[in-house]
PDB file of C-alpha atoms and ligand atoms in Angstrom:
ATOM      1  CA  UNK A   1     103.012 -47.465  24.469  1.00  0.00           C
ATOM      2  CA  UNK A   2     106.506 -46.289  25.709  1.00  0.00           C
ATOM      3  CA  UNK A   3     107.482 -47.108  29.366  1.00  0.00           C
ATOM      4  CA  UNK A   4     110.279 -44.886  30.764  1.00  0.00           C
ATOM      5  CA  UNK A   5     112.152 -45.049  33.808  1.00  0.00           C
ATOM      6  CA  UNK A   6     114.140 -41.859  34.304  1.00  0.00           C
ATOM      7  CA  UNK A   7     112.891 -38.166  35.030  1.00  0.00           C
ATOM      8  CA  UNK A   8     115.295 -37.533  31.515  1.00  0.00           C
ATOM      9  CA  UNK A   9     113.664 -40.123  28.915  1.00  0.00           C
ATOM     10  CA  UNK A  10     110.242 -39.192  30.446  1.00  0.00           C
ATOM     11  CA  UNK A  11     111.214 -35.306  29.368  1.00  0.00           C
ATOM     12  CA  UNK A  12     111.716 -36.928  26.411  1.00  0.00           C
ATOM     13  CA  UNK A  13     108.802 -38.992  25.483  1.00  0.00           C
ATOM     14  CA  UNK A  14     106.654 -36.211  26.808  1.00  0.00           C
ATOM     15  CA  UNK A  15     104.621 -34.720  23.218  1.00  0.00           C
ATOM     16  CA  UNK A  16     105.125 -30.861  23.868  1.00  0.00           C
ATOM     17  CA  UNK A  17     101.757 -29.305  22.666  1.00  0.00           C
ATOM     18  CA  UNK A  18      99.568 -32.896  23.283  1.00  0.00           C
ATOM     19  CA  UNK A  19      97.323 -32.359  26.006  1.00  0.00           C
ATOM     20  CA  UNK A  20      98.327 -34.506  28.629  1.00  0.00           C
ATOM     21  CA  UNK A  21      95.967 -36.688  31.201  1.00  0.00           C
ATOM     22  CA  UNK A  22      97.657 -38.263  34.094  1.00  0.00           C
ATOM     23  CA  UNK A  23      97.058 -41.682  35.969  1.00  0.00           C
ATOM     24  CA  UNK A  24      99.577 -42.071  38.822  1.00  0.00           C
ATOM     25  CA  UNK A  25      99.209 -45.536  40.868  1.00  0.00           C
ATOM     26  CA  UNK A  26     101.639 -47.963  43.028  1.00  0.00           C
ATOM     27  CA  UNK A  27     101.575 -50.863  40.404  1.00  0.00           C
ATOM     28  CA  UNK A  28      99.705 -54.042  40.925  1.00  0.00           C
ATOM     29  CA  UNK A  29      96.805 -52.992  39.061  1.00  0.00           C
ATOM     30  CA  UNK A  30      93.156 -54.292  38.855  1.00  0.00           C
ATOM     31  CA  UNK A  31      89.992 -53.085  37.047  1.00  0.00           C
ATOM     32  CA  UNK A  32      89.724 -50.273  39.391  1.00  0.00           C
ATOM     33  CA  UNK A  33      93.205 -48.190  37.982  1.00  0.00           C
ATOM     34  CA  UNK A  34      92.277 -49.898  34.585  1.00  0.00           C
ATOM     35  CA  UNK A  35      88.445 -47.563  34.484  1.00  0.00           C
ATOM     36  CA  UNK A  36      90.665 -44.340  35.743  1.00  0.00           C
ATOM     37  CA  UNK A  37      92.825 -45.240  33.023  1.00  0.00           C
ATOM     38  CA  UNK A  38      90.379 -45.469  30.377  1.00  0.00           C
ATOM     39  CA  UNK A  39      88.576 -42.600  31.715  1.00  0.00           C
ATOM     40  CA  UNK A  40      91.495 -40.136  31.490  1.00  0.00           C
ATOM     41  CA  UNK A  41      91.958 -41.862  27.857  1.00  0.00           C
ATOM     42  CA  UNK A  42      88.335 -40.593  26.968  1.00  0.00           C
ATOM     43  CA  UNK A  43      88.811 -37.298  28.279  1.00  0.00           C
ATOM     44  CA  UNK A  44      92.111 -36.340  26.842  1.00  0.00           C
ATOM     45  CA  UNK A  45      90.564 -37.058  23.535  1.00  0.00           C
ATOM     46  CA  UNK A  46      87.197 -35.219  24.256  1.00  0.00           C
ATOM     47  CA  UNK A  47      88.834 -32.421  24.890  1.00  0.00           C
ATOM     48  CA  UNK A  48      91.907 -32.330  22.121  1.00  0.00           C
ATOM     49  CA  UNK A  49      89.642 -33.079  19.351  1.00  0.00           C
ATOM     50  CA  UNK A  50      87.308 -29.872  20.819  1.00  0.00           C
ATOM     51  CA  UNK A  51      90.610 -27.465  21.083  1.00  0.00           C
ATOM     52  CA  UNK A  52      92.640 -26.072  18.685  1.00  0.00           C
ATOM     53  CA  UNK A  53      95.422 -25.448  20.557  1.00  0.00           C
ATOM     54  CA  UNK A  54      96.110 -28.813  21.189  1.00  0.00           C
ATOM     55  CA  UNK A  55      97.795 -31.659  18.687  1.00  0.00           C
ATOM     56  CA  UNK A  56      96.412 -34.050  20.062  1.00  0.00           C
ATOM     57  CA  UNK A  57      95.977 -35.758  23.467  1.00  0.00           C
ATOM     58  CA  UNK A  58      98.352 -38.339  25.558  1.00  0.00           C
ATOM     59  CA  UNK A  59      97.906 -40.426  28.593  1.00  0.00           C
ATOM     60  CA  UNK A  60     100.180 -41.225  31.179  1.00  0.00           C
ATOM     61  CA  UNK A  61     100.446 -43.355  34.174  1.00  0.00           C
ATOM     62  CA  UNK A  62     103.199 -43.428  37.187  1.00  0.00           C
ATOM     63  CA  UNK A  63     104.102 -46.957  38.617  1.00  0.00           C
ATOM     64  CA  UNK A  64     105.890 -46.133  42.029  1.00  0.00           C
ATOM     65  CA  UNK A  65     105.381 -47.645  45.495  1.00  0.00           C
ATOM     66  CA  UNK A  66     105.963 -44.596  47.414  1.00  0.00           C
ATOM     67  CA  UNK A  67     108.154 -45.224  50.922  1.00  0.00           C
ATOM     68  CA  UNK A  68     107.512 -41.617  52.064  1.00  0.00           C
ATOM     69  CA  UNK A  69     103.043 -42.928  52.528  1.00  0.00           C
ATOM     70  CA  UNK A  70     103.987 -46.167  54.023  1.00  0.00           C
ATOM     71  CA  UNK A  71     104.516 -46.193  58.251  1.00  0.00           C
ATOM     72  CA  UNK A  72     107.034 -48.520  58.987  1.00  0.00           C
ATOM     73  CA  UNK A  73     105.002 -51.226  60.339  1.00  0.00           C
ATOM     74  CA  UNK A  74     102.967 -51.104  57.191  1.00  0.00           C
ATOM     75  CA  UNK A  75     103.750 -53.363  54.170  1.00  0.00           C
ATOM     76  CA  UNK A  76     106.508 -51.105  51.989  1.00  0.00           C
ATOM     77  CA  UNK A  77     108.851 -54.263  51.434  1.00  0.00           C
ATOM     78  CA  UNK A  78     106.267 -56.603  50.804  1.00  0.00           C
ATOM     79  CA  UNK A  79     103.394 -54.616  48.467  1.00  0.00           C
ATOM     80  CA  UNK A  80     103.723 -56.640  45.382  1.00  0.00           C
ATOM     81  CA  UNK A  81     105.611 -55.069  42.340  1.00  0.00           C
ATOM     82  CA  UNK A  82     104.149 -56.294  39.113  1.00  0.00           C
ATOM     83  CA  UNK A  83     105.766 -54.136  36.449  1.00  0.00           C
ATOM     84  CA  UNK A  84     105.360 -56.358  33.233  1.00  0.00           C
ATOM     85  CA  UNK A  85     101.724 -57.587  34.474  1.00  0.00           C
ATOM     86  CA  UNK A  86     100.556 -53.824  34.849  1.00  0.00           C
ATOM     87  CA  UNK A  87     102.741 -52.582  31.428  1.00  0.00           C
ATOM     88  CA  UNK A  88     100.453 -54.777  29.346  1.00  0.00           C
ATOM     89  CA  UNK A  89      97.060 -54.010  31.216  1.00  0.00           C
ATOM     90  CA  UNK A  90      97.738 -50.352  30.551  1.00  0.00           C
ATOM     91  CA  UNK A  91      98.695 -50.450  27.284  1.00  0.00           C
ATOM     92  CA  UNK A  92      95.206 -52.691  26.623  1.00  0.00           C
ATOM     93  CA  UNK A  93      93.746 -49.771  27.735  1.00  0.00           C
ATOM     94  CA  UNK A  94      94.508 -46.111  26.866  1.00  0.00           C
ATOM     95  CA  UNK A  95      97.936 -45.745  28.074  1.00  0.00           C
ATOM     96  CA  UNK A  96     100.318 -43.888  25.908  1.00  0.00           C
ATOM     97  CA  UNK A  97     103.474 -43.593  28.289  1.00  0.00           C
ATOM     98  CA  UNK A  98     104.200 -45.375  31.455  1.00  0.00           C
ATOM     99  CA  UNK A  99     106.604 -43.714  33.888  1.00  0.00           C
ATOM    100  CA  UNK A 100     107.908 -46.643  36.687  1.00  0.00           C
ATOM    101  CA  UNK A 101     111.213 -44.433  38.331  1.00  0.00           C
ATOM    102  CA  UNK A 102     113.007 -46.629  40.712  1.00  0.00           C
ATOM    103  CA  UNK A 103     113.341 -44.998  44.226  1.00  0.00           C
ATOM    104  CA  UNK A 104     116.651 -43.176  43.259  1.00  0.00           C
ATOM    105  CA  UNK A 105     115.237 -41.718  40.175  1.00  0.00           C
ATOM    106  CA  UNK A 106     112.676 -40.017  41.931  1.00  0.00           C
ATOM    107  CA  UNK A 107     114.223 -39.663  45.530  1.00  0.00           C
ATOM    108  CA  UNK A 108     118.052 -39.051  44.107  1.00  0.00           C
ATOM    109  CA  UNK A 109     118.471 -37.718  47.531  1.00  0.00           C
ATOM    110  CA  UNK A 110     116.597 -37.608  50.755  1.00  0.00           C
ATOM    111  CA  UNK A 111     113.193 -35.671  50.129  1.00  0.00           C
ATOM    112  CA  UNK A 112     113.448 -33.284  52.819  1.00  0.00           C
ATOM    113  CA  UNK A 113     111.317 -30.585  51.123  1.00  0.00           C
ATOM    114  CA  UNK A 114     107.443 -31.930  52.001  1.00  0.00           C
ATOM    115  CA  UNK A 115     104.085 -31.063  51.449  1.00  0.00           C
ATOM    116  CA  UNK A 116     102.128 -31.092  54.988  1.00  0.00           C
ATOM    117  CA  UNK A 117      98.574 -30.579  53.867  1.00  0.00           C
ATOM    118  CA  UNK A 118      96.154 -28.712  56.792  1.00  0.00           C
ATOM    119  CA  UNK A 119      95.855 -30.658  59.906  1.00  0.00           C
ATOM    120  CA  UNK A 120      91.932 -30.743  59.871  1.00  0.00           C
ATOM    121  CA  UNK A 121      91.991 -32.795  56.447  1.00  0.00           C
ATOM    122  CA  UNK A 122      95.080 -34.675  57.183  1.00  0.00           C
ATOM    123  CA  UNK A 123      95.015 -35.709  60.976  1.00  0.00           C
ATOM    124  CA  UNK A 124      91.322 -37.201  60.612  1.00  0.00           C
ATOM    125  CA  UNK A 125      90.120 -40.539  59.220  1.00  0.00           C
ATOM    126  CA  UNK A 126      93.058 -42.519  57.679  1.00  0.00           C
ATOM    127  CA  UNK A 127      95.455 -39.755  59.245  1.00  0.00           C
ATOM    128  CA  UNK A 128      94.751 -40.272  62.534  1.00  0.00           C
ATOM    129  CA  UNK A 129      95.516 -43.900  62.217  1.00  0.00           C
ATOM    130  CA  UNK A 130      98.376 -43.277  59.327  1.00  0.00           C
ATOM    131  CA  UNK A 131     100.203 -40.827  60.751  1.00  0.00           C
ATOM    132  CA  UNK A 132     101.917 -38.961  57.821  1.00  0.00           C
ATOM    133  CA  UNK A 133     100.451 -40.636  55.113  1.00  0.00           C
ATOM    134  CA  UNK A 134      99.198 -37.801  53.355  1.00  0.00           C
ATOM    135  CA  UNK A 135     102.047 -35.439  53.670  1.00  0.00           C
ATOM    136  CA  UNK A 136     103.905 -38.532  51.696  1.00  0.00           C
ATOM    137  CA  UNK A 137     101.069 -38.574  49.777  1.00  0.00           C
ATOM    138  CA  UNK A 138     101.130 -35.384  49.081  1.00  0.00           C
ATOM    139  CA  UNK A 139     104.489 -34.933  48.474  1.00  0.00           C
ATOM    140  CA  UNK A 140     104.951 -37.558  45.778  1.00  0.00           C
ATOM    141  CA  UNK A 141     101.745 -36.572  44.021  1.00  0.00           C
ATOM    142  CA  UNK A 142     103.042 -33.051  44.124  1.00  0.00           C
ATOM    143  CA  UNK A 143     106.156 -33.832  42.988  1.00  0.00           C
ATOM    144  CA  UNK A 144     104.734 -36.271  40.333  1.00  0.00           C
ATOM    145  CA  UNK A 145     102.300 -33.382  38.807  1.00  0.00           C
ATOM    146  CA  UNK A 146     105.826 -31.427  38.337  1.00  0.00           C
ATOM    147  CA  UNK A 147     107.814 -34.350  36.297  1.00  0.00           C
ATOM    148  CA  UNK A 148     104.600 -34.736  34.025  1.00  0.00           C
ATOM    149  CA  UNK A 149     102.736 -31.746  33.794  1.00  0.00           C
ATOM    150  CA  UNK A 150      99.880 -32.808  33.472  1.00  0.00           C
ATOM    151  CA  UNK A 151      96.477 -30.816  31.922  1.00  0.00           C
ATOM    152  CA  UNK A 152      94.315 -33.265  34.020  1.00  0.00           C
ATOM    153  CA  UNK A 153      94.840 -36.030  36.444  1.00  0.00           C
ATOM    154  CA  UNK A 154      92.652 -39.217  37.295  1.00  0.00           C
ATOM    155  CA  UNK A 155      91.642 -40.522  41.568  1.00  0.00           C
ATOM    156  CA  UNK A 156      89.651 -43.039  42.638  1.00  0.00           C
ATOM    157  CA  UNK A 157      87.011 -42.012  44.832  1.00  0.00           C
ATOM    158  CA  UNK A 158      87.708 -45.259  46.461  1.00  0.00           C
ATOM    159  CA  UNK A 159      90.490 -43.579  48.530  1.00  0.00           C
ATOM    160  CA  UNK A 160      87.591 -40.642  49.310  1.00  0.00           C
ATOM    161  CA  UNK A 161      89.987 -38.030  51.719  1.00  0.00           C
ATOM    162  CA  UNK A 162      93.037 -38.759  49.460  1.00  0.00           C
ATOM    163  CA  UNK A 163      90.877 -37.449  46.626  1.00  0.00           C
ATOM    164  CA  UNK A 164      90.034 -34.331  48.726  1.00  0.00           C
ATOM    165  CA  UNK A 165      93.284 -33.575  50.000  1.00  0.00           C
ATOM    166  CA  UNK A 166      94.822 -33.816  46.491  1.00  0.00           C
ATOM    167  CA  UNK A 167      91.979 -31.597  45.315  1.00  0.00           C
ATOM    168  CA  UNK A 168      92.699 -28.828  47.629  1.00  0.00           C
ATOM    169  CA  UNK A 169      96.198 -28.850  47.399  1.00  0.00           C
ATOM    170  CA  UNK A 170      96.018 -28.444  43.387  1.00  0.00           C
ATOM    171  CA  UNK A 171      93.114 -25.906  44.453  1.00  0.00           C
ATOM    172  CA  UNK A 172      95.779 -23.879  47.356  1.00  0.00           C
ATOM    173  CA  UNK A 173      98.982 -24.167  45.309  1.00  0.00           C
ATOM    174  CA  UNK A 174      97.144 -23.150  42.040  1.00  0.00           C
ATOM    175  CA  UNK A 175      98.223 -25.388  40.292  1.00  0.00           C
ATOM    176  CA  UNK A 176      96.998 -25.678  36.593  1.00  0.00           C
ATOM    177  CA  UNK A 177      95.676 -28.859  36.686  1.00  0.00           C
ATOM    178  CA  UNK A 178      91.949 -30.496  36.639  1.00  0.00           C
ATOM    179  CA  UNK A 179      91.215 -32.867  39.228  1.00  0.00           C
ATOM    180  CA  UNK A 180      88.528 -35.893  38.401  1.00  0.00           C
ATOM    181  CA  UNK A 181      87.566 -38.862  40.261  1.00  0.00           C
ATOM    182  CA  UNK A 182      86.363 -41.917  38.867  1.00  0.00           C
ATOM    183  CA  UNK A 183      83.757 -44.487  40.551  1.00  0.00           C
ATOM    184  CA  UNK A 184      84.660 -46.921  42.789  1.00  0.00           C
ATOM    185  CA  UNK A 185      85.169 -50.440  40.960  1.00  0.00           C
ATOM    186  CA  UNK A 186      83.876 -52.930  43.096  1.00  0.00           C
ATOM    187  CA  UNK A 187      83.724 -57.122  42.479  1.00  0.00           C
ATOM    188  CA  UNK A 188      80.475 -58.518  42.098  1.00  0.00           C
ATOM    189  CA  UNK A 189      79.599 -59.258  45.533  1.00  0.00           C
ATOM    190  CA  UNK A 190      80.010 -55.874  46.381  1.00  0.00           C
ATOM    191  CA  UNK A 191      83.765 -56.017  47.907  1.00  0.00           C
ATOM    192  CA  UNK A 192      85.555 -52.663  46.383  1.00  0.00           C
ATOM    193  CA  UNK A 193      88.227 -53.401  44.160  1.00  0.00           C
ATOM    194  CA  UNK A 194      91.901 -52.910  45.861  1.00  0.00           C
ATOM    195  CA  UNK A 195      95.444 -54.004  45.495  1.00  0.00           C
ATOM    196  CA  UNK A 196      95.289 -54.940  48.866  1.00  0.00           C
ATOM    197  CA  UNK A 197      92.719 -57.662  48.517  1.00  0.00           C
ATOM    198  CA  UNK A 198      95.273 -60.121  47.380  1.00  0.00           C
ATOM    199  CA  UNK A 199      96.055 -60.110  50.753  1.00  0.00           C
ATOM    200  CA  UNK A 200      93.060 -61.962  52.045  1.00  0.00           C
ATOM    201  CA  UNK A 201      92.907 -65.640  52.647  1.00  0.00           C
ATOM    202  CA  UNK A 202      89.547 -67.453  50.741  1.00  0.00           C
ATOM    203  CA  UNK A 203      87.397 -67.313  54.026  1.00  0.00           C
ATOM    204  CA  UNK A 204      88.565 -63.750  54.261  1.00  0.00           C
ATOM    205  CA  UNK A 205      87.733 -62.886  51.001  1.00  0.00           C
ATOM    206  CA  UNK A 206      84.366 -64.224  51.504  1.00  0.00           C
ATOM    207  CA  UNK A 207      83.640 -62.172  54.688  1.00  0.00           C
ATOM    208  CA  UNK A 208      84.962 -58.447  52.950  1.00  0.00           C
ATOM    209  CA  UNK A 209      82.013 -57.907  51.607  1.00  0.00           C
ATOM    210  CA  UNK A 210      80.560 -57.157  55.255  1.00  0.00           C
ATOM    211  CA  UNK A 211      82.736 -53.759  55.625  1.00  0.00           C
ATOM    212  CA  UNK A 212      80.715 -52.428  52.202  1.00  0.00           C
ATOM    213  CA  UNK A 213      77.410 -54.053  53.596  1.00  0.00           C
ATOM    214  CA  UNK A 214      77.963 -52.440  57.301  1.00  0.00           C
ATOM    215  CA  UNK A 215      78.508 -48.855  54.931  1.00  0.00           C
ATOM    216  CA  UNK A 216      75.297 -49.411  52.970  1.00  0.00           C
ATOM    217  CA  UNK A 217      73.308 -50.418  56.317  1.00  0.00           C
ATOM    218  CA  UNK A 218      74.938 -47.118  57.584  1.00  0.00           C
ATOM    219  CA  UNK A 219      73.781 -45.155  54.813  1.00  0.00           C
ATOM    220  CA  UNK A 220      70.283 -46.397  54.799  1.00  0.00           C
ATOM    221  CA  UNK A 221      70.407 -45.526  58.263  1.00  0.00           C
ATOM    222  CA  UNK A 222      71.484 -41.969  57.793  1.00  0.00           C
ATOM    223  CA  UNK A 223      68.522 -41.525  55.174  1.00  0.00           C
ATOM    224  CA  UNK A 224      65.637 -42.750  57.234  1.00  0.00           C
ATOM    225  CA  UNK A 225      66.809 -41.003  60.056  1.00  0.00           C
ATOM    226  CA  UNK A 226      67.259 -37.422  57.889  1.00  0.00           C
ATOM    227  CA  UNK A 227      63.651 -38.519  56.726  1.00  0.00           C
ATOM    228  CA  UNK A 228      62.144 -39.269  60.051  1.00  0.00           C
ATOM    229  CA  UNK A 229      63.549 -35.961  61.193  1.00  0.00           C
ATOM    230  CA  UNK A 230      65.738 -37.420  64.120  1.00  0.00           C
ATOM    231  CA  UNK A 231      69.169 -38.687  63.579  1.00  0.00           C
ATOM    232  CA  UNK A 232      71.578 -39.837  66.191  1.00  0.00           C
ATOM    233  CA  UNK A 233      74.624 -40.340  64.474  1.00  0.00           C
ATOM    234  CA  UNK A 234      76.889 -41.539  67.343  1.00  0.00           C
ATOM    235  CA  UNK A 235      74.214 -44.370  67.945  1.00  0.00           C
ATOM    236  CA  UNK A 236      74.061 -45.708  64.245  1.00  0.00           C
ATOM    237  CA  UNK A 237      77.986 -45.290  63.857  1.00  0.00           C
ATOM    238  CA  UNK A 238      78.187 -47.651  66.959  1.00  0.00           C
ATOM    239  CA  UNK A 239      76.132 -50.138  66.358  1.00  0.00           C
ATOM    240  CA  UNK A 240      77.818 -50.367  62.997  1.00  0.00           C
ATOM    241  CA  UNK A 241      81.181 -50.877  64.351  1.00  0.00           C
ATOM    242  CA  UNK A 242      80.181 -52.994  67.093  1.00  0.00           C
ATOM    243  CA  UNK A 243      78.173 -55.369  64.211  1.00  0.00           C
ATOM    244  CA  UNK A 244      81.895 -55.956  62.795  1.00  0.00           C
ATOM    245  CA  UNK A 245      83.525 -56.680  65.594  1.00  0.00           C
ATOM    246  CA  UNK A 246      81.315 -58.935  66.550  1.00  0.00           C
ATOM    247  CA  UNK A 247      81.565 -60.771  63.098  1.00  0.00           C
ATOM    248  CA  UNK A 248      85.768 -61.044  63.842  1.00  0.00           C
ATOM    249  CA  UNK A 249      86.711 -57.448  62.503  1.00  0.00           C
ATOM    250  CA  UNK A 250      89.118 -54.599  64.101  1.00  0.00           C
ATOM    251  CA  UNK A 251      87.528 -51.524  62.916  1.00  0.00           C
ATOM    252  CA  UNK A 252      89.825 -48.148  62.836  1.00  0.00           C
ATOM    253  CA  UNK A 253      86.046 -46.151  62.283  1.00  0.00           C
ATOM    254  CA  UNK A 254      82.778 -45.915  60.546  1.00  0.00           C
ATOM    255  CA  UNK A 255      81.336 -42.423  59.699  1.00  0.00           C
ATOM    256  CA  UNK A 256      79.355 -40.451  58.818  1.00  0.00           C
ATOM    257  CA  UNK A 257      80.759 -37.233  57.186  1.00  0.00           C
ATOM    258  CA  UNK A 258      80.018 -34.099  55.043  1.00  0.00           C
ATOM    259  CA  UNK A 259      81.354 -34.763  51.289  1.00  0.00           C
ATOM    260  CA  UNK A 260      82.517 -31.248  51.225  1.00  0.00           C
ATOM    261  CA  UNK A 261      84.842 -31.143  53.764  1.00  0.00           C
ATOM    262  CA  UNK A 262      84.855 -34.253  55.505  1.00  0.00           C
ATOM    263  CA  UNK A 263      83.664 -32.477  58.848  1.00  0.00           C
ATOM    264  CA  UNK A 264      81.419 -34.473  60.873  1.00  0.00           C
ATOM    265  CA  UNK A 265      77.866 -35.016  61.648  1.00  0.00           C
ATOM    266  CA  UNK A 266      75.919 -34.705  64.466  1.00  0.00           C
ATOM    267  CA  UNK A 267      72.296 -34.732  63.593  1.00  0.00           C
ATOM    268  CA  UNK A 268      70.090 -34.416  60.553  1.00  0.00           C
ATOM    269  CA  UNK A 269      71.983 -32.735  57.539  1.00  0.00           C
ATOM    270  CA  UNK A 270      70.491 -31.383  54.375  1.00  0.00           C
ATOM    271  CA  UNK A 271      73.969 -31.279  52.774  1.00  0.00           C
ATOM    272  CA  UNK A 272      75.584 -34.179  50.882  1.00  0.00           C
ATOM    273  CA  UNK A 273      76.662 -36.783  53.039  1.00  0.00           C
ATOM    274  CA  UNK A 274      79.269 -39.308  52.902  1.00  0.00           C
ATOM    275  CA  UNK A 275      79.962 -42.910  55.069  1.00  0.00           C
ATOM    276  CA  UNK A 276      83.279 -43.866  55.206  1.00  0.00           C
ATOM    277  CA  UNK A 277      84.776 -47.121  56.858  1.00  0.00           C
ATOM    278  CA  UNK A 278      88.357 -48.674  57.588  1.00  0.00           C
ATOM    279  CA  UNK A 279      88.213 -51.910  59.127  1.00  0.00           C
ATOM    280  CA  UNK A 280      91.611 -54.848  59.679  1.00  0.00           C
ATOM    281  CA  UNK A 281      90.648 -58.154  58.677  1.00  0.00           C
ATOM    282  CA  UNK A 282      93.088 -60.812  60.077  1.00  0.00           C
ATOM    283  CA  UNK A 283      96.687 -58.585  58.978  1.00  0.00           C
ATOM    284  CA  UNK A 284      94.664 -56.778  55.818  1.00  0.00           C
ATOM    285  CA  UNK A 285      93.454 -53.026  56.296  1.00  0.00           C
ATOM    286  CA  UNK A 286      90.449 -52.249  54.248  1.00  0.00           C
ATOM    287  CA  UNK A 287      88.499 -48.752  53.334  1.00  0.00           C
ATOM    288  CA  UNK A 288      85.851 -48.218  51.329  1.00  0.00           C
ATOM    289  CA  UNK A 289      82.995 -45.480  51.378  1.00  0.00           C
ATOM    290  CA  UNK A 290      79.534 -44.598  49.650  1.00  0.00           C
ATOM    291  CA  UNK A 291      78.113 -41.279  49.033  1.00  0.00           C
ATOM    292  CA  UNK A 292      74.648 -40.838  50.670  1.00  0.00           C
TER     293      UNK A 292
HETATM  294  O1  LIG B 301      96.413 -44.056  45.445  1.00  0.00           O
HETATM  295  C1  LIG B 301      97.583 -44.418  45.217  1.00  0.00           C
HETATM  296  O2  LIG B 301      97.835 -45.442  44.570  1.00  0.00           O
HETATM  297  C2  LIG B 301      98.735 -43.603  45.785  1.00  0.00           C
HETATM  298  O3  LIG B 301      98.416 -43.053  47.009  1.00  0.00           O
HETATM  299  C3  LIG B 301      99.248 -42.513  44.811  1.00  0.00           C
HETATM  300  C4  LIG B 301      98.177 -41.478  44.528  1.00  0.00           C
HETATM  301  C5  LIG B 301      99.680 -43.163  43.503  1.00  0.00           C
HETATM  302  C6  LIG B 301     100.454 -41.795  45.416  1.00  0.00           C
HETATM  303  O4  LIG B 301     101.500 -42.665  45.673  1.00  0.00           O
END
């Protein structure tokens, strides 16, 4: 595995005619990134032993804790960079070239030129209470997809809308790429894997698992009440935030959501579903989601 640092050497190390899957991440990797690596690994070898065309197939992953996603009360300066750590996790699985730009190798100069992805994707959910964190988002996945060229490109559903916006922005700006998203990783009490979770104190890792249990009460909800025929979605939303903040938690929202657009819900619905929470714990802001 080669690991690269400027937009030049990555030009470089880049095989021509290989067909190219791409993993990109902030660093400080767990199991989660590890199963999106391994999964783009599997596919770009599918698919270049099927074609012809191709000699062959090569992963990549991106290591860069993006400042243009990150609000400035959030946690830029502290969000732990773990270079070496994550280097020899990827290579254990899949990787073939790492690319970990400092800021000034991918933002030489002020990144003016954005991607603002449509208000009613971007403005809801984790937009409303991240306010530009999917034009920065956006912008550095857009700009990422351009440095590596990708053929496909690896998401965790765990980050649900970021998966979606990313999906119709390769979708609106045509770009030649295939979008898949990989299953939530989650520990085995049910707490979804994230980077963030090193944030959590021992009693506060011990309560997380209550924002995936309130989503999988919500869901069961949603089901019996699409069964029964009668479904009052403000009701069961409310009574599942109000059954975290009564157990210590700050809940941003917990919804229930079409998976197609994200729109929302207000009574029975035939069409795939999705429940989708953000909740602060002490200083740590989790999401997670489960399709219904
Ligand atoms: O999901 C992430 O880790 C980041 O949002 C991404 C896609 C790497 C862009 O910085």
């Amino acid at each position: 595995m080669q690991i690269v640092h400027t937009l030049a050497e990555l030009r470089r190390a880049l095989k021509p005619a290989a067909l190219r899957a791409f993993v990109p991440t902030m660093g400080n990797l767990h199991q989660g990134h590890l199963d999106l690596m391994q999964l783009a690994r599997q596919e770009v070898d599918k698919r270049a032993g099927d074609n012809k065309h191709h000699s062959g197939g090569m992963t990549v992953a991106s290591i860069f804790v993006n400042r243009l996603q990150f609000s400035p009360h959030e946690d830029f300066d502290t969000y732990p960079r773990t270079l070496e750590n994550d280097c020899a996790m990827l290579k254990a699985n899949g990787c073939d070239l790492v690319f970990a730009p400092s800021e000034k190798d991918l933002y030489p100069d002020p990144q003016v030129f954005k991607v603002h992805p449509p208000a009613e994707l971007s403005d809801i959910l984790e937009g409303a209470f991240r306010p530009g964190f999917f034009v920065g988002v956006s912008t550095v996945v857009h700009k990422l997809f351009n440095i590596v060229q990708p053929d496909l490109a690896v998401f965790g559903k765990k980050d649900y809308q970021q998966l979606m916006v990313i999906r119709r922005m390769v979708q609106q700006m045509a770009l030649p790429i295939e979008i898949i998203g990989g299953e939530t990783r989650r520990a085995e009490d049910g707490l979804a894997l994230s980077s963030r979770n090193g944030y959590l104190s021992p009693e506060e890792r011990a309560e997380a698992v209550q924002l995936s249990m309130a989503l999988k009460s919500l869901a069961a909800a949603v089901r019996a009440g699409n069964a029964a025929g009668e479904l009052d979605v403000e009701a069961i939303e409310a009574a599942a935030m109000q059954a975290l903040r009564a157990r210590g938690w700050q809940p941003d929202y917990l919804t229930v959501r079409r998976q197609h657009d994200l729109s929302p819900v207000s009574g029975t619905c035939a069409e795939p579903l999705v429940v989708l929470g953000a909740a602060k714990l002490g200083k740590t802001r989790l999401i997670d989601n489960l399709e219904v």
